[in-house]
Short mmCIF file of C-alpha atoms in Angstrom, two decimals:
data_model
loop_
_atom_site.label_atom_id
_atom_site.label_comp_id
_atom_site.label_asym_id
_atom_site.label_seq_id
_atom_site.Cartn_x
_atom_site.Cartn_y
_atom_site.Cartn_z
CA MET A 1 41.95 -36.75 -39.27
CA ASN A 2 41.22 -33.39 -38.65
CA THR A 3 41.67 -32.05 -34.70
CA LYS A 4 38.04 -31.58 -34.42
CA SER A 5 36.77 -35.35 -35.37
CA ILE A 6 39.85 -36.38 -32.48
CA ARG A 7 38.60 -34.24 -30.51
CA LEU A 8 35.01 -35.52 -30.89
CA GLY A 9 36.35 -38.46 -30.48
CA ILE A 10 37.83 -37.99 -27.16
CA THR A 11 34.70 -35.54 -25.61
CA ARG A 12 32.57 -38.83 -26.80
CA ALA A 13 33.76 -41.54 -25.15
CA CYS A 14 34.57 -39.44 -22.09
CA HIS A 15 30.99 -38.95 -21.70
CA ALA A 16 30.31 -42.47 -22.00
CA VAL A 17 32.74 -43.37 -18.86
CA ALA A 18 30.37 -40.85 -17.04
CA LYS A 19 28.04 -42.56 -17.72
CA GLN A 20 29.27 -46.06 -16.96
CA ARG A 21 30.66 -44.61 -13.64
CA LEU A 22 27.40 -43.09 -12.48
CA VAL A 23 26.13 -46.49 -13.58
CA LEU A 24 27.98 -48.77 -11.72
CA THR A 25 27.46 -46.26 -8.61
CA THR A 26 24.22 -46.37 -8.97
CA ALA A 27 24.53 -49.86 -9.09
CA VAL A 28 26.97 -50.17 -5.79
CA ALA A 29 24.63 -47.94 -3.76
CA VAL A 30 21.33 -49.61 -4.30
CA VAL A 31 23.24 -52.87 -3.22
CA ILE A 32 25.42 -51.83 -0.34
CA GLY A 33 21.85 -49.82 0.92
CA GLY A 34 18.71 -51.60 -0.57
CA SER A 35 18.36 -54.23 1.30
CA SER A 36 15.20 -54.63 3.34
CA SER A 37 16.27 -54.00 6.81
CA VAL A 38 17.63 -50.80 6.23
CA PHE A 39 14.26 -49.46 4.84
CA ALA A 40 12.13 -50.72 7.65
CA CYS A 41 12.27 -50.26 11.24
CA PRO A 42 10.89 -53.69 13.47
CA VAL A 43 7.85 -52.15 14.34
CA CYS A 44 7.30 -51.50 10.46
CA PHE A 45 8.18 -54.98 8.99
CA GLY A 46 6.56 -56.55 10.76
CA LEU A 47 9.32 -58.69 13.04
CA LEU A 48 7.54 -57.70 16.68
CA ASP A 49 5.86 -60.11 18.23
CA ALA A 50 1.94 -60.11 19.56
CA GLN A 51 2.93 -59.06 22.93
CA ASP A 52 4.44 -55.65 22.02
CA SER A 53 1.25 -54.67 20.46
CA SER A 54 1.19 -51.46 23.14
CA MET A 55 3.98 -50.35 21.13
CA ILE A 56 2.29 -50.91 17.71
CA ASP A 57 -0.44 -48.74 19.39
CA GLY A 58 1.59 -46.24 20.51
CA THR A 59 3.81 -45.19 17.30
CA ARG A 60 0.31 -45.14 15.49
CA LEU A 61 -1.60 -42.75 18.18
CA GLY A 62 2.21 -40.72 18.54
CA ILE A 63 1.52 -40.52 13.85
CA LEU A 64 -2.11 -39.73 13.73
CA VAL A 65 -0.55 -36.95 16.28
CA LEU A 66 1.75 -35.37 14.60
CA LEU A 67 -0.84 -35.40 11.77
CA ALA A 68 -3.43 -33.75 13.58
CA VAL A 69 -0.68 -30.81 14.85
CA THR A 70 0.24 -30.68 10.95
CA LEU A 71 -3.23 -29.71 9.48
CA GLY A 72 -4.05 -28.01 13.03
CA VAL A 73 -0.93 -25.89 11.85
CA GLN A 74 -1.57 -25.46 8.43
CA GLY A 75 -5.59 -24.22 8.89
CA ALA A 76 -4.27 -21.47 11.19
CA PHE A 77 -2.63 -20.98 8.20
CA VAL A 78 -4.94 -20.01 5.58
CA GLY A 79 -7.44 -18.91 8.06
CA PHE A 80 -5.17 -16.28 8.89
CA PHE A 81 -4.66 -15.16 4.67
CA LEU A 82 -7.89 -15.88 4.73
CA TYR A 83 -8.97 -12.95 7.71
CA LEU A 84 -6.38 -10.54 6.20
CA ARG A 85 -8.14 -11.16 2.64
CA LYS A 86 -11.46 -10.94 4.39
CA ARG A 87 -9.68 -7.15 6.04
CA ALA A 88 -8.19 -5.99 3.30
CA LYS A 89 -12.39 -6.14 1.21
CA ARG A 90 -13.93 -4.07 3.84
CA ILE A 91 -11.00 -1.53 4.32
CA THR A 92 -10.53 -1.24 0.22
CA GLU A 93 -14.51 -0.24 0.71
CA ILE A 94 -14.43 1.91 3.65
CA ASP A 95 -11.39 3.95 1.50
CA LEU A 96 -13.64 4.05 -1.54
CA ASP A 97 -17.22 5.37 0.55
CA THR A 98 -14.76 7.75 1.79
CA GLU A 99 -13.57 8.67 -1.41
CA TRP A 100 -16.48 8.64 -2.95
CA SER A 101 -18.44 10.52 -0.22
CA LYS A 102 -16.01 13.70 -0.61
CA LEU A 103 -16.47 13.67 -4.20
CA GLN A 104 -20.75 13.90 -3.60
CA GLY A 105 -19.44 16.56 -1.12
CA GLY A 106 -17.32 18.99 -3.52
CA ALA A 107 -19.97 18.85 -6.03
CA SER A 108 -22.73 19.67 -4.07
CA ARG A 109 -20.08 22.63 -3.09
CA ALA A 110 -19.71 23.60 -6.63
#
């Protein structure tokens, strides 16, 4: 056996061990943090009684308000960029008209 094949075998073994460690670490993380109680609060998970429906209604209203604020800010950004685009087109047309009138004025003098 030459040293190149030995190095290749050692490299492959190290990669196999690294893959096994990754799989084992992922499995442990899923087992520890993968219970359903970790992923949902009592409101979302449906553990509250009917008497707590005001809390559920408040949560839903809060989500709607957050969505409305987010969409409002995004809409303002879109509106601002559309305004800038319209303004840039208007300024370009004014500059083009000014340049054209200068060219016309220069041709009539000649």
